[in-house]
PDB file of C-alpha atoms in Angstrom:
ATOM      1  CA  UNK A   5      -0.031  -0.035   0.003  1.00 35.00           C
ATOM      2  CA  UNK A   6       1.379   3.408  -0.846  1.00 39.00           C
ATOM      3  CA  UNK A   7       2.164   5.978   1.558  1.00 41.00           C
ATOM      4  CA  UNK A   8      -0.465   8.584   2.217  1.00 38.00           C
ATOM      5  CA  UNK A   9       1.804  11.465   1.144  1.00 39.00           C
ATOM      6  CA  UNK A  10       1.989   9.735  -2.412  1.00 40.00           C
ATOM      7  CA  UNK A  11      -0.736  10.976  -4.964  1.00 44.00           C
ATOM      8  CA  UNK A  12      -1.905   7.500  -6.390  1.00 41.00           C
ATOM      9  CA  UNK A  13      -4.176   9.069  -9.025  1.00 38.00           C
ATOM     10  CA  UNK A  14      -1.148  10.407 -10.862  1.00 44.00           C
ATOM     11  CA  UNK A  15      -1.741  13.865  -9.851  1.00 46.00           C
ATOM     12  CA  UNK A  16       0.813  16.504  -8.723  1.00 53.00           C
ATOM     13  CA  UNK A  17       1.903  15.977  -5.056  1.00 66.00           C
ATOM     14  CA  UNK A  18       2.735  18.787  -2.757  1.00 79.00           C
ATOM     15  CA  UNK A  19       6.497  19.553  -2.909  1.00 80.00           C
ATOM     16  CA  UNK A  20       6.907  19.356   0.935  1.00 82.00           C
ATOM     17  CA  UNK A  21       5.140  16.079   1.243  1.00 84.00           C
ATOM     18  CA  UNK A  22       7.321  14.894  -1.552  1.00 84.00           C
ATOM     19  CA  UNK A  23      10.350  15.847   0.234  1.00 86.00           C
ATOM     20  CA  UNK A  24       9.106  13.872   3.260  1.00 85.00           C
ATOM     21  CA  UNK A  25       8.349  10.772   1.022  1.00 85.00           C
ATOM     22  CA  UNK A  26      11.941  10.884  -0.544  1.00 85.00           C
ATOM     23  CA  UNK A  27      13.528  11.126   2.783  1.00 84.00           C
ATOM     24  CA  UNK A  28      11.613   8.120   4.054  1.00 85.00           C
ATOM     25  CA  UNK A  29      13.574   6.235   1.530  1.00 83.00           C
ATOM     26  CA  UNK A  30      16.339   5.683   3.820  1.00 79.00           C
ATOM     27  CA  UNK A  31      14.324   4.013   6.515  1.00 81.00           C
ATOM     28  CA  UNK A  32      12.743   1.709   3.848  1.00 85.00           C
ATOM     29  CA  UNK A  33      16.077   0.791   2.000  1.00 85.00           C
ATOM     30  CA  UNK A  34      17.613   0.327   5.480  1.00 81.00           C
ATOM     31  CA  UNK A  35      15.264  -2.729   6.060  1.00 83.00           C
ATOM     32  CA  UNK A  36      17.322  -4.489   3.409  1.00 84.00           C
ATOM     33  CA  UNK A  37      20.624  -2.530   3.216  1.00 84.00           C
ATOM     34  CA  UNK A  38      22.861  -1.770   6.289  1.00 81.00           C
ATOM     35  CA  UNK A  39      24.413   1.536   6.035  1.00 77.00           C
ATOM     36  CA  UNK A  40      25.223   3.239   2.532  1.00 79.00           C
ATOM     37  CA  UNK A  41      23.283   6.530   3.313  1.00 82.00           C
ATOM     38  CA  UNK A  42      25.637   8.422   1.073  1.00 86.00           C
ATOM     39  CA  UNK A  43      24.652   5.935  -1.721  1.00 88.00           C
ATOM     40  CA  UNK A  44      20.960   6.205  -1.242  1.00 86.00           C
ATOM     41  CA  UNK A  45      21.128  10.002  -1.246  1.00 89.00           C
ATOM     42  CA  UNK A  46      23.088  10.057  -4.462  1.00 91.00           C
ATOM     43  CA  UNK A  47      20.626   7.836  -6.215  1.00 90.00           C
ATOM     44  CA  UNK A  48      17.602  10.071  -4.947  1.00 89.00           C
ATOM     45  CA  UNK A  49      19.707  13.321  -6.219  1.00 93.00           C
ATOM     46  CA  UNK A  50      20.189  11.462  -9.584  1.00 93.00           C
ATOM     47  CA  UNK A  51      16.555  10.936  -9.910  1.00 90.00           C
ATOM     48  CA  UNK A  52      15.661  14.655  -9.155  1.00 92.00           C
ATOM     49  CA  UNK A  53      18.249  15.655 -11.717  1.00 93.00           C
ATOM     50  CA  UNK A  54      17.091  13.025 -14.351  1.00 92.00           C
ATOM     51  CA  UNK A  55      20.635  11.609 -14.350  1.00 92.00           C
ATOM     52  CA  UNK A  56      22.378   8.312 -14.260  1.00 94.00           C
ATOM     53  CA  UNK A  57      24.576   6.650 -11.463  1.00 94.00           C
ATOM     54  CA  UNK A  58      27.729   4.548 -11.578  1.00 93.00           C
ATOM     55  CA  UNK A  59      28.189   2.653  -8.453  1.00 90.00           C
ATOM     56  CA  UNK A  60      31.727   1.200  -7.946  1.00 87.00           C
ATOM     57  CA  UNK A  61      32.981  -1.120  -5.181  1.00 82.00           C
ATOM     58  CA  UNK A  62      34.320  -4.620  -4.700  1.00 81.00           C
ATOM     59  CA  UNK A  63      32.142  -7.599  -5.204  1.00 79.00           C
ATOM     60  CA  UNK A  64      29.659  -8.398  -2.365  1.00 79.00           C
ATOM     61  CA  UNK A  65      28.970  -4.997  -0.857  1.00 80.00           C
ATOM     62  CA  UNK A  66      25.176  -4.948  -1.682  1.00 80.00           C
ATOM     63  CA  UNK A  67      25.519  -2.770  -4.817  1.00 84.00           C
ATOM     64  CA  UNK A  68      22.578  -4.732  -6.437  1.00 83.00           C
ATOM     65  CA  UNK A  69      20.796  -4.992  -3.416  1.00 86.00           C
ATOM     66  CA  UNK A  70      20.667  -1.346  -3.038  1.00 87.00           C
ATOM     67  CA  UNK A  71      19.318  -0.506  -6.508  1.00 86.00           C
ATOM     68  CA  UNK A  72      16.633  -3.271  -6.063  1.00 86.00           C
ATOM     69  CA  UNK A  73      15.444  -1.855  -2.739  1.00 88.00           C
ATOM     70  CA  UNK A  74      15.188   1.630  -4.134  1.00 88.00           C
ATOM     71  CA  UNK A  75      13.028   0.507  -6.980  1.00 87.00           C
ATOM     72  CA  UNK A  76      10.882  -1.270  -4.416  1.00 87.00           C
ATOM     73  CA  UNK A  77      10.560   1.680  -2.173  1.00 88.00           C
ATOM     74  CA  UNK A  78       9.745   3.899  -5.097  1.00 87.00           C
ATOM     75  CA  UNK A  79       7.183   1.640  -6.859  1.00 82.00           C
ATOM     76  CA  UNK A  80       9.116   1.786 -10.096  1.00 85.00           C
ATOM     77  CA  UNK A  81       9.441  -0.875 -12.783  1.00 87.00           C
ATOM     78  CA  UNK A  82      12.971  -2.140 -12.826  1.00 87.00           C
ATOM     79  CA  UNK A  83      14.874  -4.605 -14.932  1.00 89.00           C
ATOM     80  CA  UNK A  84      18.330  -6.063 -14.528  1.00 89.00           C
ATOM     81  CA  UNK A  85      21.079  -6.757 -17.157  1.00 89.00           C
ATOM     82  CA  UNK A  86      24.077  -8.981 -16.309  1.00 89.00           C
ATOM     83  CA  UNK A  87      26.798  -7.536 -18.416  1.00 88.00           C
ATOM     84  CA  UNK A  88      29.203 -10.270 -19.672  1.00 86.00           C
ATOM     85  CA  UNK A  89      31.917 -10.521 -22.293  1.00 86.00           C
ATOM     86  CA  UNK A  90      29.404 -12.191 -24.879  1.00 87.00           C
ATOM     87  CA  UNK A  91      26.434  -9.755 -24.347  1.00 88.00           C
ATOM     88  CA  UNK A  92      25.364  -8.005 -27.568  1.00 88.00           C
ATOM     89  CA  UNK A  93      23.988  -4.466 -27.974  1.00 86.00           C
ATOM     90  CA  UNK A  94      20.483  -5.759 -29.025  1.00 87.00           C
ATOM     91  CA  UNK A  95      20.354  -7.737 -25.922  1.00 88.00           C
ATOM     92  CA  UNK A  96      20.059  -4.365 -24.076  1.00 89.00           C
ATOM     93  CA  UNK A  97      18.112  -2.207 -26.369  1.00 89.00           C
ATOM     94  CA  UNK A  98      15.910  -4.811 -28.311  1.00 87.00           C
ATOM     95  CA  UNK A  99      15.690  -5.787 -31.991  1.00 85.00           C
ATOM     96  CA  UNK A 100      13.543  -6.516 -35.008  1.00 83.00           C
ATOM     97  CA  UNK A 101      12.092 -10.025 -34.693  1.00 85.00           C
ATOM     98  CA  UNK A 102      10.502 -11.586 -37.974  1.00 79.00           C
ATOM     99  CA  UNK A 103       6.868 -12.972 -37.243  1.00 77.00           C
ATOM    100  CA  UNK A 104       6.197 -15.857 -39.600  1.00 78.00           C
ATOM    101  CA  UNK A 105       2.450 -15.420 -39.264  1.00 80.00           C
ATOM    102  CA  UNK A 106       2.089 -11.885 -40.461  1.00 78.00           C
ATOM    103  CA  UNK A 107       5.440 -12.118 -42.604  1.00 77.00           C
ATOM    104  CA  UNK A 108       6.563  -8.791 -41.002  1.00 80.00           C
ATOM    105  CA  UNK A 109       9.192  -7.624 -38.672  1.00 81.00           C
ATOM    106  CA  UNK A 110       8.172  -6.482 -35.250  1.00 81.00           C
ATOM    107  CA  UNK A 111      10.244  -4.618 -32.600  1.00 84.00           C
ATOM    108  CA  UNK A 112      10.969  -6.765 -29.458  1.00 86.00           C
ATOM    109  CA  UNK A 113      11.876  -4.226 -26.647  1.00 89.00           C
ATOM    110  CA  UNK A 114      14.910  -4.865 -24.746  1.00 88.00           C
ATOM    111  CA  UNK A 115      15.201  -4.545 -20.880  1.00 91.00           C
ATOM    112  CA  UNK A 116      16.163  -0.857 -21.293  1.00 92.00           C
ATOM    113  CA  UNK A 117      12.426  -0.076 -21.578  1.00 93.00           C
ATOM    114  CA  UNK A 118      12.008   0.294 -17.927  1.00 91.00           C
ATOM    115  CA  UNK A 119      12.083   3.108 -15.191  1.00 90.00           C
ATOM    116  CA  UNK A 120      15.223   1.867 -13.421  1.00 91.00           C
ATOM    117  CA  UNK A 121      17.725  -0.277 -15.345  1.00 91.00           C
ATOM    118  CA  UNK A 122      20.325  -2.143 -13.367  1.00 90.00           C
ATOM    119  CA  UNK A 123      23.368  -2.493 -15.397  1.00 89.00           C
ATOM    120  CA  UNK A 124      25.219  -5.051 -13.501  1.00 87.00           C
ATOM    121  CA  UNK A 125      29.017  -5.128 -13.667  1.00 85.00           C
ATOM    122  CA  UNK A 126      28.965  -2.839 -16.733  1.00 86.00           C
ATOM    123  CA  UNK A 127      32.748  -2.838 -17.203  1.00 82.00           C
ATOM    124  CA  UNK A 128      32.687  -6.752 -17.893  1.00 84.00           C
ATOM    125  CA  UNK A 129      31.344  -6.262 -21.287  1.00 83.00           C
ATOM    126  CA  UNK A 130      33.117  -4.833 -24.414  1.00 81.00           C
ATOM    127  CA  UNK A 131      33.136  -1.323 -25.286  1.00 79.00           C
ATOM    128  CA  UNK A 132      30.680  -1.928 -28.396  1.00 79.00           C
ATOM    129  CA  UNK A 133      27.931  -3.091 -25.933  1.00 82.00           C
ATOM    130  CA  UNK A 134      28.653  -0.415 -23.324  1.00 79.00           C
ATOM    131  CA  UNK A 135      28.042   2.134 -25.956  1.00 77.00           C
ATOM    132  CA  UNK A 136      24.648   0.681 -26.684  1.00 78.00           C
ATOM    133  CA  UNK A 137      23.554   2.579 -23.772  1.00 84.00           C
ATOM    134  CA  UNK A 138      24.624   5.757 -24.777  1.00 82.00           C
ATOM    135  CA  UNK A 139      21.660   6.936 -26.812  1.00 83.00           C
ATOM    136  CA  UNK A 140      19.325   5.665 -24.101  1.00 87.00           C
ATOM    137  CA  UNK A 141      21.167   7.643 -21.359  1.00 88.00           C
ATOM    138  CA  UNK A 142      21.591  10.903 -23.243  1.00 86.00           C
ATOM    139  CA  UNK A 143      18.476  11.046 -25.581  1.00 88.00           C
ATOM    140  CA  UNK A 144      16.215   8.778 -23.650  1.00 90.00           C
ATOM    141  CA  UNK A 145      15.350   6.863 -26.612  1.00 89.00           C
ATOM    142  CA  UNK A 146      16.438   3.799 -28.649  1.00 88.00           C
ATOM    143  CA  UNK A 147      16.671   3.863 -32.450  1.00 84.00           C
ATOM    144  CA  UNK A 148      16.436   0.540 -34.195  1.00 80.00           C
ATOM    145  CA  UNK A 149      16.268   0.282 -37.961  1.00 78.00           C
ATOM    146  CA  UNK A 150      15.939   4.107 -38.158  1.00 80.00           C
ATOM    147  CA  UNK A 151      12.933   4.380 -35.763  1.00 84.00           C
ATOM    148  CA  UNK A 152      13.422   6.267 -32.474  1.00 88.00           C
ATOM    149  CA  UNK A 153      11.344   4.840 -29.736  1.00 89.00           C
ATOM    150  CA  UNK A 154      11.000   6.775 -26.353  1.00 92.00           C
ATOM    151  CA  UNK A 155      11.894   5.436 -23.066  1.00 92.00           C
ATOM    152  CA  UNK A 156       9.577   5.390 -20.039  1.00 90.00           C
ATOM    153  CA  UNK A 157       9.848   8.346 -17.537  1.00 86.00           C
ATOM    154  CA  UNK A 158      11.246   8.347 -15.207  1.00 87.00           C
ATOM    155  CA  UNK A 159      14.177   6.552 -16.607  1.00 91.00           C
ATOM    156  CA  UNK A 160      17.514   5.846 -14.819  1.00 91.00           C
ATOM    157  CA  UNK A 161      20.408   3.755 -15.440  1.00 92.00           C
ATOM    158  CA  UNK A 162      22.101   2.570 -12.115  1.00 91.00           C
ATOM    159  CA  UNK A 163      25.378   0.751 -13.369  1.00 90.00           C
ATOM    160  CA  UNK A 164      27.614  -1.176 -11.114  1.00 87.00           C
ATOM    161  CA  UNK A 165      31.192  -1.955 -11.774  1.00 83.00           C
ATOM    162  CA  UNK A 166      34.048  -3.548 -10.106  1.00 75.00           C
ATOM    163  CA  UNK A 167      37.300  -1.542  -9.548  1.00 72.00           C
ATOM    164  CA  UNK A 168      39.226  -1.378 -12.836  1.00 60.00           C
ATOM    165  CA  UNK A 169      42.246  -3.131 -11.530  1.00 56.00           C
ATOM    166  CA  UNK A 170      40.183  -6.443 -11.346  1.00 59.00           C
ATOM    167  CA  UNK A 171      40.673  -9.069 -13.988  1.00 60.00           C
ATOM    168  CA  UNK A 172      38.195  -9.305 -16.952  1.00 62.00           C
ATOM    169  CA  UNK A 173      37.113  -5.680 -16.749  1.00 70.00           C
ATOM    170  CA  UNK A 174      36.939  -3.107 -19.703  1.00 73.00           C
ATOM    171  CA  UNK A 175      37.625   0.571 -18.661  1.00 75.00           C
ATOM    172  CA  UNK A 176      34.280   2.647 -19.687  1.00 79.00           C
ATOM    173  CA  UNK A 177      35.066   5.156 -22.477  1.00 77.00           C
ATOM    174  CA  UNK A 178      35.542   8.819 -21.154  1.00 79.00           C
ATOM    175  CA  UNK A 179      32.332   9.701 -23.348  1.00 77.00           C
ATOM    176  CA  UNK A 180      30.266   7.222 -21.508  1.00 79.00           C
ATOM    177  CA  UNK A 181      31.561   8.109 -17.974  1.00 85.00           C
ATOM    178  CA  UNK A 182      30.592  11.701 -18.837  1.00 86.00           C
ATOM    179  CA  UNK A 183      27.040  10.426 -19.299  1.00 87.00           C
ATOM    180  CA  UNK A 184      26.892   9.625 -15.794  1.00 93.00           C
ATOM    181  CA  UNK A 185      25.696  12.385 -13.490  1.00 95.00           C
ATOM    182  CA  UNK A 186      27.387  10.764 -10.359  1.00 95.00           C
ATOM    183  CA  UNK A 187      29.976   8.163  -9.527  1.00 94.00           C
ATOM    184  CA  UNK A 188      29.183   6.661  -5.998  1.00 92.00           C
ATOM    185  CA  UNK A 189      31.831   4.518  -4.324  1.00 89.00           C
ATOM    186  CA  UNK A 190      30.498   1.804  -2.058  1.00 87.00           C
ATOM    187  CA  UNK A 191      33.053   1.092   0.868  1.00 85.00           C
ATOM    188  CA  UNK A 192      33.344  -1.994   2.752  1.00 86.00           C
ATOM    189  CA  UNK A 193      31.158  -1.976   5.784  1.00 85.00           C
ATOM    190  CA  UNK A 194      32.377  -1.113   9.313  1.00 86.00           C
ATOM    191  CA  UNK A 195      32.723  -4.034  11.887  1.00 90.00           C
ATOM    192  CA  UNK A 196      29.349  -2.961  13.602  1.00 90.00           C
ATOM    193  CA  UNK A 197      27.620  -2.888  10.090  1.00 86.00           C
ATOM    194  CA  UNK A 198      29.001  -6.211   9.037  1.00 88.00           C
ATOM    195  CA  UNK A 199      27.861  -7.694  12.286  1.00 91.00           C
ATOM    196  CA  UNK A 200      24.285  -6.294  11.522  1.00 87.00           C
ATOM    197  CA  UNK A 201      24.437  -7.869   8.091  1.00 87.00           C
ATOM    198  CA  UNK A 202      25.240 -11.234   9.395  1.00 91.00           C
ATOM    199  CA  UNK A 203      22.659 -10.901  12.227  1.00 89.00           C
ATOM    200  CA  UNK A 204      19.843 -10.312   9.687  1.00 85.00           C
ATOM    201  CA  UNK A 205      20.918 -13.340   7.621  1.00 86.00           C
ATOM    202  CA  UNK A 206      20.974 -15.385  10.912  1.00 89.00           C
ATOM    203  CA  UNK A 207      17.530 -14.103  11.433  1.00 85.00           C
ATOM    204  CA  UNK A 208      16.179 -15.444   8.039  1.00 83.00           C
ATOM    205  CA  UNK A 209      16.793 -12.304   5.696  1.00 83.00           C
ATOM    206  CA  UNK A 210      16.561 -13.337   2.152  1.00 82.00           C
ATOM    207  CA  UNK A 211      17.994 -10.557  -0.238  1.00 80.00           C
ATOM    208  CA  UNK A 212      16.000 -12.057  -3.021  1.00 79.00           C
ATOM    209  CA  UNK A 213      12.688 -11.462  -1.282  1.00 79.00           C
ATOM    210  CA  UNK A 214      12.451  -7.708  -0.482  1.00 80.00           C
ATOM    211  CA  UNK A 215       8.803  -7.917   0.295  1.00 80.00           C
ATOM    212  CA  UNK A 216       9.396 -10.263   2.927  1.00 78.00           C
ATOM    213  CA  UNK A 217      11.912  -7.770   4.308  1.00 79.00           C
ATOM    214  CA  UNK A 218       9.113  -5.251   4.752  1.00 81.00           C
ATOM    215  CA  UNK A 219       9.985  -2.838   2.063  1.00 84.00           C
ATOM    216  CA  UNK A 220       6.938  -0.999   0.932  1.00 87.00           C
ATOM    217  CA  UNK A 221       6.507   1.817  -1.655  1.00 88.00           C
ATOM    218  CA  UNK A 222       6.798   5.191   0.277  1.00 87.00           C
ATOM    219  CA  UNK A 223       7.082   7.517  -2.829  1.00 84.00           C
ATOM    220  CA  UNK A 224       6.054   7.317  -6.683  1.00 81.00           C
ATOM    221  CA  UNK A 225       6.204   9.076  -9.909  1.00 82.00           C
ATOM    222  CA  UNK A 226       3.879  12.030  -8.766  1.00 83.00           C
ATOM    223  CA  UNK A 227       6.423  12.824  -5.848  1.00 85.00           C
ATOM    224  CA  UNK A 228       9.318  12.640  -8.190  1.00 87.00           C
ATOM    225  CA  UNK A 229       7.561  15.144 -10.596  1.00 88.00           C
ATOM    226  CA  UNK A 230       6.657  17.551  -7.750  1.00 89.00           C
ATOM    227  CA  UNK A 231      10.149  17.271  -6.349  1.00 91.00           C
ATOM    228  CA  UNK A 232      11.704  17.713  -9.710  1.00 92.00           C
ATOM    229  CA  UNK A 233       9.799  21.085 -10.289  1.00 91.00           C
ATOM    230  CA  UNK A 234      10.768  22.320  -6.795  1.00 92.00           C
ATOM    231  CA  UNK A 235      14.366  21.581  -7.555  1.00 94.00           C
ATOM    232  CA  UNK A 236      14.111  23.576 -10.681  1.00 93.00           C
ATOM    233  CA  UNK A 237      12.814  26.557  -8.694  1.00 93.00           C
ATOM    234  CA  UNK A 238      15.654  26.393  -6.213  1.00 94.00           C
ATOM    235  CA  UNK A 239      17.662  29.608  -6.624  1.00 95.00           C
ATOM    236  CA  UNK A 240      21.186  29.973  -7.629  1.00 96.00           C
ATOM    237  CA  UNK A 241      23.174  33.242  -7.039  1.00 96.00           C
ATOM    238  CA  UNK A 242      25.668  34.493  -9.604  1.00 96.00           C
ATOM    239  CA  UNK A 243      28.271  34.033  -7.023  1.00 96.00           C
ATOM    240  CA  UNK A 244      27.230  30.170  -6.643  1.00 97.00           C
ATOM    241  CA  UNK A 245      27.321  29.735 -10.509  1.00 97.00           C
ATOM    242  CA  UNK A 246      30.963  31.443 -10.630  1.00 97.00           C
ATOM    243  CA  UNK A 247      32.074  29.210  -7.677  1.00 97.00           C
ATOM    244  CA  UNK A 248      31.025  26.145  -9.770  1.00 97.00           C
ATOM    245  CA  UNK A 249      32.750  27.508 -12.803  1.00 97.00           C
ATOM    246  CA  UNK A 250      36.073  28.288 -10.948  1.00 97.00           C
ATOM    247  CA  UNK A 251      36.078  24.718  -9.429  1.00 97.00           C
ATOM    248  CA  UNK A 252      35.806  23.100 -12.797  1.00 96.00           C
ATOM    249  CA  UNK A 253      38.393  25.440 -14.364  1.00 96.00           C
ATOM    250  CA  UNK A 254      40.872  24.807 -11.553  1.00 96.00           C
ATOM    251  CA  UNK A 255      40.650  20.954 -12.431  1.00 96.00           C
ATOM    252  CA  UNK A 256      41.868  21.708 -16.002  1.00 95.00           C
ATOM    253  CA  UNK A 257      44.938  23.496 -14.531  1.00 94.00           C
ATOM    254  CA  UNK A 258      45.929  20.820 -12.037  1.00 94.00           C
ATOM    255  CA  UNK A 259      49.497  19.448 -12.744  1.00 93.00           C
ATOM    256  CA  UNK A 260      48.163  16.027 -11.795  1.00 93.00           C
ATOM    257  CA  UNK A 261      45.572  15.728 -14.279  1.00 92.00           C
ATOM    258  CA  UNK A 262      45.673  15.229 -18.219  1.00 91.00           C
ATOM    259  CA  UNK A 263      41.828  15.865 -18.489  1.00 90.00           C
ATOM    260  CA  UNK A 264      39.925  18.280 -16.458  1.00 92.00           C
ATOM    261  CA  UNK A 265      36.129  18.700 -15.877  1.00 93.00           C
ATOM    262  CA  UNK A 266      34.114  19.757 -19.029  1.00 92.00           C
ATOM    263  CA  UNK A 267      31.351  22.160 -19.063  1.00 93.00           C
ATOM    264  CA  UNK A 268      29.000  19.299 -18.957  1.00 93.00           C
ATOM    265  CA  UNK A 269      30.660  18.477 -15.718  1.00 94.00           C
ATOM    266  CA  UNK A 270      29.887  21.949 -14.331  1.00 96.00           C
ATOM    267  CA  UNK A 271      26.464  21.716 -15.255  1.00 96.00           C
ATOM    268  CA  UNK A 272      26.208  18.347 -13.473  1.00 96.00           C
ATOM    269  CA  UNK A 273      27.631  19.834 -10.291  1.00 97.00           C
ATOM    270  CA  UNK A 274      25.180  22.832 -10.399  1.00 97.00           C
ATOM    271  CA  UNK A 275      22.243  20.591 -10.933  1.00 96.00           C
ATOM    272  CA  UNK A 276      23.091  18.176  -8.089  1.00 97.00           C
ATOM    273  CA  UNK A 277      23.810  20.941  -5.647  1.00 97.00           C
ATOM    274  CA  UNK A 278      20.531  22.370  -6.355  1.00 96.00           C
ATOM    275  CA  UNK A 279      18.898  19.019  -5.666  1.00 95.00           C
ATOM    276  CA  UNK A 280      20.877  18.662  -2.585  1.00 95.00           C
ATOM    277  CA  UNK A 281      19.833  22.144  -1.333  1.00 95.00           C
ATOM    278  CA  UNK A 282      16.124  21.243  -1.840  1.00 94.00           C
ATOM    279  CA  UNK A 283      16.490  18.010  -0.139  1.00 91.00           C
ATOM    280  CA  UNK A 284      17.847  19.715   3.048  1.00 91.00           C
ATOM    281  CA  UNK A 285      15.004  22.056   3.198  1.00 91.00           C
ATOM    282  CA  UNK A 286      16.351  25.181   1.359  1.00 92.00           C
ATOM    283  CA  UNK A 287      15.096  26.944  -1.677  1.00 92.00           C
ATOM    284  CA  UNK A 288      18.671  28.396  -2.483  1.00 95.00           C
ATOM    285  CA  UNK A 289      22.005  26.982  -2.852  1.00 96.00           C
ATOM    286  CA  UNK A 290      24.898  27.744  -0.690  1.00 96.00           C
ATOM    287  CA  UNK A 291      28.792  26.877  -1.226  1.00 97.00           C
ATOM    288  CA  UNK A 292      28.320  23.659   1.214  1.00 96.00           C
ATOM    289  CA  UNK A 293      25.769  22.183  -1.143  1.00 96.00           C
ATOM    290  CA  UNK A 294      28.428  22.506  -4.054  1.00 97.00           C
ATOM    291  CA  UNK A 295      31.114  20.888  -1.698  1.00 96.00           C
ATOM    292  CA  UNK A 296      28.960  17.982  -0.754  1.00 95.00           C
ATOM    293  CA  UNK A 297      28.391  17.075  -4.449  1.00 95.00           C
ATOM    294  CA  UNK A 298      31.857  17.848  -5.663  1.00 96.00           C
ATOM    295  CA  UNK A 299      33.359  14.421  -5.303  1.00 96.00           C
ATOM    296  CA  UNK A 300      30.666  12.313  -6.640  1.00 96.00           C
ATOM    297  CA  UNK A 301      29.851  14.627  -9.559  1.00 96.00           C
ATOM    298  CA  UNK A 302      33.295  15.169 -10.778  1.00 96.00           C
ATOM    299  CA  UNK A 303      35.613  12.147  -9.739  1.00 94.00           C
ATOM    300  CA  UNK A 304      34.881  10.270 -12.959  1.00 93.00           C
ATOM    301  CA  UNK A 305      35.196  13.352 -15.187  1.00 93.00           C
ATOM    302  CA  UNK A 306      39.006  13.754 -14.564  1.00 93.00           C
ATOM    303  CA  UNK A 307      41.978  11.770 -15.966  1.00 91.00           C
ATOM    304  CA  UNK A 308      44.936  11.379 -13.839  1.00 91.00           C
ATOM    305  CA  UNK A 309      48.515  11.785 -15.704  1.00 93.00           C
ATOM    306  CA  UNK A 310      50.344   8.542 -15.536  1.00 92.00           C
ATOM    307  CA  UNK A 311      53.232   9.892 -13.375  1.00 93.00           C
ATOM    308  CA  UNK A 312      50.531  11.021 -10.881  1.00 90.00           C
ATOM    309  CA  UNK A 313      48.937   7.646 -10.707  1.00 88.00           C
ATOM    310  CA  UNK A 314      52.369   6.133 -10.127  1.00 91.00           C
ATOM    311  CA  UNK A 315      52.782   8.413  -7.209  1.00 91.00           C
ATOM    312  CA  UNK A 316      49.413   7.238  -5.706  1.00 89.00           C
ATOM    313  CA  UNK A 317      47.524  10.352  -6.449  1.00 92.00           C
ATOM    314  CA  UNK A 318      43.690   9.551  -6.663  1.00 92.00           C
ATOM    315  CA  UNK A 319      40.934  11.643  -8.519  1.00 93.00           C
ATOM    316  CA  UNK A 320      39.414  12.203  -5.189  1.00 94.00           C
ATOM    317  CA  UNK A 321      42.577  13.667  -3.694  1.00 95.00           C
ATOM    318  CA  UNK A 322      42.907  16.185  -6.480  1.00 95.00           C
ATOM    319  CA  UNK A 323      38.993  17.249  -6.421  1.00 96.00           C
ATOM    320  CA  UNK A 324      39.507  17.812  -2.704  1.00 96.00           C
ATOM    321  CA  UNK A 325      42.881  19.937  -3.312  1.00 95.00           C
ATOM    322  CA  UNK A 326      40.826  22.068  -5.606  1.00 96.00           C
ATOM    323  CA  UNK A 327      38.152  22.586  -3.107  1.00 96.00           C
ATOM    324  CA  UNK A 328      40.630  23.747  -0.606  1.00 95.00           C
ATOM    325  CA  UNK A 329      42.237  26.323  -3.011  1.00 94.00           C
ATOM    326  CA  UNK A 330      39.305  27.808  -4.867  1.00 95.00           C
ATOM    327  CA  UNK A 331      38.014  30.941  -2.873  1.00 94.00           C
ATOM    328  CA  UNK A 332      34.503  30.332  -1.364  1.00 94.00           C
ATOM    329  CA  UNK A 333      32.115  33.126  -2.025  1.00 91.00           C
ATOM    330  CA  UNK A 334      30.728  34.793   1.058  1.00 82.00           C
TER     331      UNK A 334
END
């Protein structure tokens, strides 16, 4: 049963009630996933900005479970694709199938035609298949045999990947990385959190049965639409806009980077800062909002120089250094 704050009739929900519904996602997802609040927040921010999320972490840290729990708590249709070395682009987007009865070709939609697509271990498939998602992520449509076919709304790709140093992985092309609004790192749990995970399993928790775990829809499409309208109305001062630009331009001048943040990255940082500001209860953006989203919005949009990598420099360290040196507007 839907939460009373959600408009089941498909109308427009009140923005304040929509915020309360989205905030309750943490509680619902917490019934299946221990910890990982930053990742939950990042996924909500991406939904508000109509963006996509890349989740990176070692195997076994509940990346897939997190996305499935989110879909259940939002009452969204979801499909999962396990990316493997032999996966073909048509396995993702769909293809034309010949019907012997009508003697005509008909389009058979692929799993990308859903609200929330879980692209599991996306960097285990070759670049050709990885690129099959580019049009879907950017244009929100799939073109087969010259005919564009729109995807459902809302539409979000939540892709998981193992760290690139793992065997059998293909690094994502820069063009595709840039299509992801956020890159969220999923850390190993703390000792207390891991004890909590094992305790749940000992008590009979089945990660394949989220309904038995008690997860119920607490928000829906109407809440998302109302929230997106409210985010779009969140005010951004000229000083904040200049701050975002200065941060991104500073990455292009960093001696540790061969590739800095593009203007698309600056747009992503500003959009996510607005969403975060609204989620925290304000209708205007402050510098702390920009700082809060800088790492997930920018870490995958920069490229380290080989010599910097050899010295142990990370993308996160470079972004933090930039944040420390760019003057903050007052």
